[in-house]
């Protein structure tokens, strides 16, 4: 561990690293999901990048990794400085609310004055200084108020793949109060959101004090709260694992947005000042990579390209990929699977993956 420089010991992070990233198949698989890959060819995996970004404002030992049991070894391999205390394992997939409540109770028991950020481990943020500044601003706000906060992203086009946050237009403060969360819209609705000007993309980045978030669960999700509250005496002890193994599976499968954010009236949003990309699909990865003269985005491959543009090409390092006469395709070569698929249909990769497994078995998932 490096020496923590004047960092607030009350600052904590919950890094969400349990997802499968199925639209990044065949690179992202159940055994080895995208957060553990160097998706952009930068020399660091997404989870390593996110961890180092958070450690600029949060003491390293206060960054907790929330993941599925099957990724335990991957986490320790990629973040060798962390301790067992920092890895919170879900024995079952139950969406985001149960694991966030569990981690918040553990953190509150360790430090009742904790404020925390919940952040996905697989997003791309360019301007890390702006990110740190925004998080600090949110922490200052949450430390003194009973507030549930989120960072909203200013929309750049009418995206139908994200949920939106509608904030109170009349506020001239930087931190706005939230009117409501809106589900993923159709194109026309998304266009009207942008025209209205008080809508932000929901990036799934939340900030709150341990006290506020536990209170929100208690009042909005009493059953879920009482299930996890029963374990308070054993959290952060050797008996925690037994309690979680016996009880976690009983939790409702529910997202944190739906469980508390949409039901609470003390919700605030800070419009983010940094560039953000959720790296959710091959197309979003294409947008982040320098496309060079031919307009092709290449990761790892050595390419020979003629009359081809708009392609997302990825292979093992040093593999020669020859492409001619093909435009706007995803070309991904991964061990025993080669994917050549139109970029405009990238959202279908999730279901395609399922159909491939029906024909060839689960080993390629």
C-alpha atoms as one frame of an Amber mdcrd trajectory, in Angstrom:
protein
   0.000   0.000   0.000   1.252   3.456  -0.846   1.179   6.116   1.830  -2.214
   7.804   1.828  -1.720  11.533   1.257  -4.084  13.738   3.306  -6.967  11.608
   2.180 -10.181  11.609   4.080 -10.460   8.326   5.989 -14.259   8.604   5.780
 -14.169   8.256   1.986 -15.114   4.808   0.693 -15.848   3.248  -2.676 -17.868
   0.263  -3.786 -16.577  -0.932  -7.120 -19.159  -3.025  -8.968 -17.403  -5.858
 -10.773 -19.902  -8.712 -10.958 -21.382  -8.334 -14.464 -20.785 -10.531 -17.496
 -20.739  -7.842 -20.247 -22.523 -10.153 -22.660 -22.677  -7.651 -25.546 -18.867
  -7.868 -25.678 -18.987 -11.551 -26.518 -16.838 -13.411 -27.607 -14.103 -11.510
 -25.675 -16.234 -11.059 -22.561 -17.317 -14.462 -21.248 -18.841 -15.819 -18.038
 -15.435 -17.050 -16.934 -13.598 -13.866 -17.898 -15.855 -10.794 -18.191 -14.920
  -7.501 -19.824 -13.930  -5.629 -16.632 -10.918  -7.973 -16.371  -9.832  -7.326
 -19.988  -7.711  -4.545 -21.403 -10.501  -3.633 -23.814  -8.761  -0.579 -25.303
  -5.251  -1.965 -25.544  -3.894   0.571 -22.994  -1.864  -1.899 -20.939  -4.359
  -1.798 -18.048  -7.604  -3.700 -17.613 -10.817  -1.749 -17.008 -10.985  -2.697
 -13.323  -7.332  -1.672 -12.804  -8.019   1.662 -14.500 -11.130   2.275 -12.361
  -9.336   1.310  -9.138  -6.487   3.736  -9.790  -8.946   6.521 -10.701 -10.823
   6.056  -7.412  -7.600   5.874  -5.395  -6.937   9.544  -6.217  -9.684  10.519
  -3.766 -10.253   7.392  -1.654  -7.658   5.597   0.501  -6.813   2.349  -1.325
  -7.781   0.237   1.676 -11.294   1.803   1.594 -12.051   0.652  -1.957 -14.279
  -2.417  -1.788 -14.727  -4.683  -4.795 -18.178  -6.224  -5.170 -18.126  -9.265
  -7.390 -19.384 -12.772  -7.914 -17.668 -15.670  -6.125 -16.379 -17.049  -9.423
 -14.265 -13.896 -10.052 -12.498 -13.917  -6.685  -9.170 -15.127  -8.131  -9.297
 -12.694 -11.055  -9.777  -9.773  -8.668  -6.741 -10.649  -6.531  -4.620 -11.341
  -9.601  -5.399  -7.949 -11.135  -5.392  -5.915  -7.902  -2.562  -7.616  -5.969
  -2.395  -4.965  -3.216  -5.903  -5.432  -1.868  -6.789  -7.584   1.117  -9.550
 -10.142   1.662 -11.470  -7.548   3.688 -11.962  -5.448   0.544 -13.528  -8.148
  -1.611 -17.248  -8.627  -1.084 -18.431 -11.798  -2.792 -21.998 -12.449  -3.902
 -22.848 -16.140  -3.691 -25.752 -15.550  -6.126 -26.651 -12.998  -8.805 -29.305
 -10.699  -7.315 -28.863  -7.434  -9.237 -27.407  -4.306  -7.592 -29.601  -3.497
  -4.575 -28.796  -6.473  -2.288 -25.021  -6.278  -2.763 -24.970  -2.483  -2.283
 -27.014  -2.748   0.923 -24.743  -5.532   2.221 -21.576  -3.530   1.471 -23.086
  -0.334   2.944 -23.923  -2.124   6.227 -20.377  -3.528   6.441 -18.885  -0.085
   5.803 -21.257   1.621   8.251 -20.309  -0.880  10.944 -16.606  -0.148  10.327
 -17.049   3.623  10.077 -20.418   5.251  10.933 -19.241   8.521   9.313 -18.449
   6.944   5.949 -19.452   8.588   2.674 -19.161   6.426  -0.406 -19.282   6.254
  -4.155 -20.745   3.267  -5.981 -19.120   2.959  -9.398 -19.141   0.421 -12.221
 -15.737  -1.160 -12.853 -15.980  -1.176 -16.637 -16.613   2.436 -17.689 -14.207
   4.741 -19.472 -13.548   8.233 -18.099 -11.077  10.430 -19.960 -10.621  13.447
 -17.682  -9.725  11.923 -14.321  -9.081  15.286 -12.648 -12.628  16.430 -13.466
 -13.982  13.105 -12.185 -12.120  13.542  -8.880 -13.434  17.096  -8.542 -17.048
  16.023  -9.172 -16.812  13.194  -6.645 -15.302  15.517  -4.033 -18.153  17.982
  -4.581 -20.690  15.187  -4.112 -18.911  13.864  -1.003 -18.950  17.333   0.592
 -22.685  17.560  -0.085 -23.484  14.044   1.206 -21.338  14.361   4.336 -23.660
  16.980   5.817 -27.055  16.162   4.248 -29.419  13.220   4.105 -29.035  12.878
   0.341 -28.880  10.168  -2.279 -26.760  11.489  -5.124 -25.947  10.448  -8.631
 -23.633  11.774 -11.318 -25.565  12.430 -14.534 -23.950  12.627 -17.972 -24.922
  15.439 -20.337 -26.456  13.659 -23.339 -24.707  14.215 -26.672 -27.341  12.498
 -28.836 -30.778  10.869 -28.320 -29.448   7.541 -27.047 -32.135   4.887 -26.505
 -29.766   2.544 -24.641 -29.603   4.518 -21.365 -32.042   5.481 -18.661 -32.419
   9.242 -18.097 -32.544  11.473 -15.018 -34.936  14.414 -15.125 -33.887  17.221
 -12.804 -35.619  20.327 -11.526 -35.160  23.034 -14.171 -35.691  25.946 -11.805
 -32.555  25.201  -9.790 -29.557  27.416 -10.542 -27.282  25.478  -8.190 -24.720
  23.047  -9.597 -26.277  20.163  -7.672 -29.886  19.733  -8.838 -32.776  17.984
  -7.180 -34.132  15.056  -9.213 -37.765  15.031 -10.365 -37.747  11.483 -11.658
 -35.812   8.649 -13.257 -36.985   7.654 -16.727 -36.611   4.196 -18.295 -34.762
   3.707 -21.596 -36.845   5.752 -24.068 -37.698   5.206 -27.720 -36.006   7.515
 -30.228 -38.744  10.182 -30.339 -38.938  10.360 -26.536 -35.148  10.584 -26.300
 -35.228  13.475 -28.788 -37.815  15.318 -26.695 -35.685  14.752 -23.553 -32.743
  16.479 -25.253 -34.934  19.360 -26.436 -36.232  19.942 -22.899 -32.648  20.341
 -21.719 -33.044  19.067 -18.130 -32.359  15.392 -18.798 -29.106  13.535 -18.143
 -27.960   9.983 -18.872 -28.010   7.709 -15.843 -24.463   6.350 -15.585 -25.068
   4.180 -12.527 -22.623   6.211 -10.407 -24.013   6.989  -6.932 -22.775   8.850
  -3.857 -24.232   8.962  -0.351 -23.343   8.635   3.310 -23.591   5.149   4.800
 -26.251   6.522   7.136 -28.417   7.935   4.321 -28.325   4.871   2.102 -29.078
   2.467   4.954 -31.967   4.734   6.007 -33.297   4.707   2.417 -33.287   0.901
   2.316 -34.929   0.735   5.723 -37.855   2.916   4.667 -38.250   1.788   1.019
 -37.249  -1.896   1.164 -38.122  -3.067   4.698 -37.957  -6.785   3.804 -34.567
  -6.546   2.124 -33.303  -4.350   4.965 -34.413  -6.736   7.705 -32.874  -9.714
   5.863 -29.415  -8.085   5.833 -29.770  -6.236   9.140 -29.970  -9.617  10.909
 -26.307 -10.125  10.054 -25.029  -6.911  11.660 -23.438  -8.717  14.601 -21.346
 -10.950  12.292 -20.379  -8.469   9.551 -16.610  -7.910   9.317 -15.995 -11.066
  11.391 -15.128 -14.667  10.519 -18.810 -15.619  10.788 -19.940 -13.268   8.019
 -19.399 -15.841   5.233 -21.755 -18.382   6.832 -24.497 -15.815   7.317 -24.228
 -14.565   3.721 -24.131 -18.065   2.261 -27.337 -18.940   4.119 -29.223 -15.701
   3.472 -28.047 -13.961   0.313 -30.089 -16.180  -1.995 -33.292 -15.102  -0.204
 -32.817 -11.490  -1.333 -35.102 -10.059  -3.990 -33.541  -9.624  -7.433 -33.815
  -5.840  -7.700 -31.737  -2.922  -8.964 -30.638  -0.108  -6.679 -32.344   2.412
  -9.006 -35.680   0.717  -8.579 -35.200  -0.242  -4.920 -34.383   3.198  -3.520
 -33.529   5.908  -6.068 -36.913   5.973  -7.825 -38.809   5.821  -4.520 -36.956
   8.503  -2.539 -37.560  12.247  -2.477 -34.067  13.238  -1.293 -32.353  12.473
  -4.601 -29.894  14.921  -6.206 -27.825  14.897  -9.364 -24.591  16.628 -10.319
 -24.174  17.023 -14.092 -20.713  15.531 -14.706 -17.979  17.662 -16.245 -15.982
  14.734 -17.657 -16.224  12.651 -20.839 -17.829   9.311 -20.175 -18.344   6.117
 -22.110 -20.053   3.086 -20.614 -18.155   0.727 -22.923 -21.339  -1.305 -23.183
 -21.004  -2.477 -26.784 -18.414  -2.968 -29.523 -19.710   0.254 -31.126 -19.028
   2.279 -27.972 -15.513   0.817 -27.914 -15.090   1.781 -31.591 -15.982   5.377
 -30.650 -13.229   5.471 -27.996 -10.372   4.169 -30.144  -8.397   6.303 -32.564
  -9.707   5.182 -35.951  -6.741   6.336 -38.008  -7.013   7.267 -41.678  -9.196
   4.405 -42.805 -11.780   4.858 -40.072 -11.123   1.394 -38.638 -10.620   0.902
 -34.889  -8.021  -1.763 -34.175  -7.071  -3.441 -30.879  -4.009  -5.737 -30.804
  -4.224  -6.904 -34.439  -1.654  -6.166 -37.158  -3.854  -5.239 -40.095  -3.757
  -5.132 -43.867  -6.840  -3.217 -44.949  -8.115  -2.256 -48.397 -11.398  -0.531
 -49.323 -12.755  -1.094 -45.828 -13.830   1.414 -43.187 -15.885   1.795 -40.026
 -14.798  -1.620 -38.750 -14.039  -2.599 -35.158 -11.209  -5.150 -35.359  -9.781
  -7.045 -32.409  -7.588 -10.133 -32.188  -4.715 -11.530 -30.168  -1.554  -9.402
 -30.185   0.474  -9.822 -33.336  -2.202 -11.676 -35.315  -2.382 -10.484 -38.921
  -5.934  -9.575 -39.946  -6.599  -8.908 -43.640  -9.835  -7.096 -44.519 -11.014
  -5.979 -47.938 -14.337  -4.575 -49.114 -16.054  -4.679 -45.718 -17.598  -1.630
 -44.002 -19.063  -1.067 -40.528 -18.482  -4.560 -39.186 -17.342  -5.970 -35.855
 -14.508  -8.447 -36.502 -13.375 -10.177 -33.325 -11.102 -13.189 -33.218 -10.966
 -14.927 -29.843  -9.458 -18.391 -29.439 -12.134 -20.761 -30.750 -14.671 -18.111
 -31.784 -14.523 -15.708 -34.736 -17.275 -13.077 -34.871 -17.999 -11.109 -38.055
 -21.139  -9.116 -37.405 -22.736  -5.852 -38.642 -21.993  -2.986 -36.243 -25.533
  -1.619 -36.516 -26.896  -4.864 -35.029 -24.513  -4.841 -32.047 -27.380  -4.890
 -29.517 -28.321  -8.350 -30.851 -25.028  -9.893 -29.721 -26.569 -10.664 -26.333
 -29.222 -12.934 -27.906 -26.847 -14.224 -30.591 -24.566 -15.465 -27.808 -27.467
 -17.416 -26.343 -28.310 -19.002 -29.703 -24.676 -19.996 -30.264 -24.693 -21.769
 -26.894 -27.885 -23.638 -27.806 -26.156 -24.984 -30.905 -22.592 -25.503 -29.644
 -22.942 -25.736 -25.853 -22.083 -23.393 -22.973 -18.314 -23.613 -23.243 -18.217
 -20.617 -25.604 -20.247 -18.368 -23.292
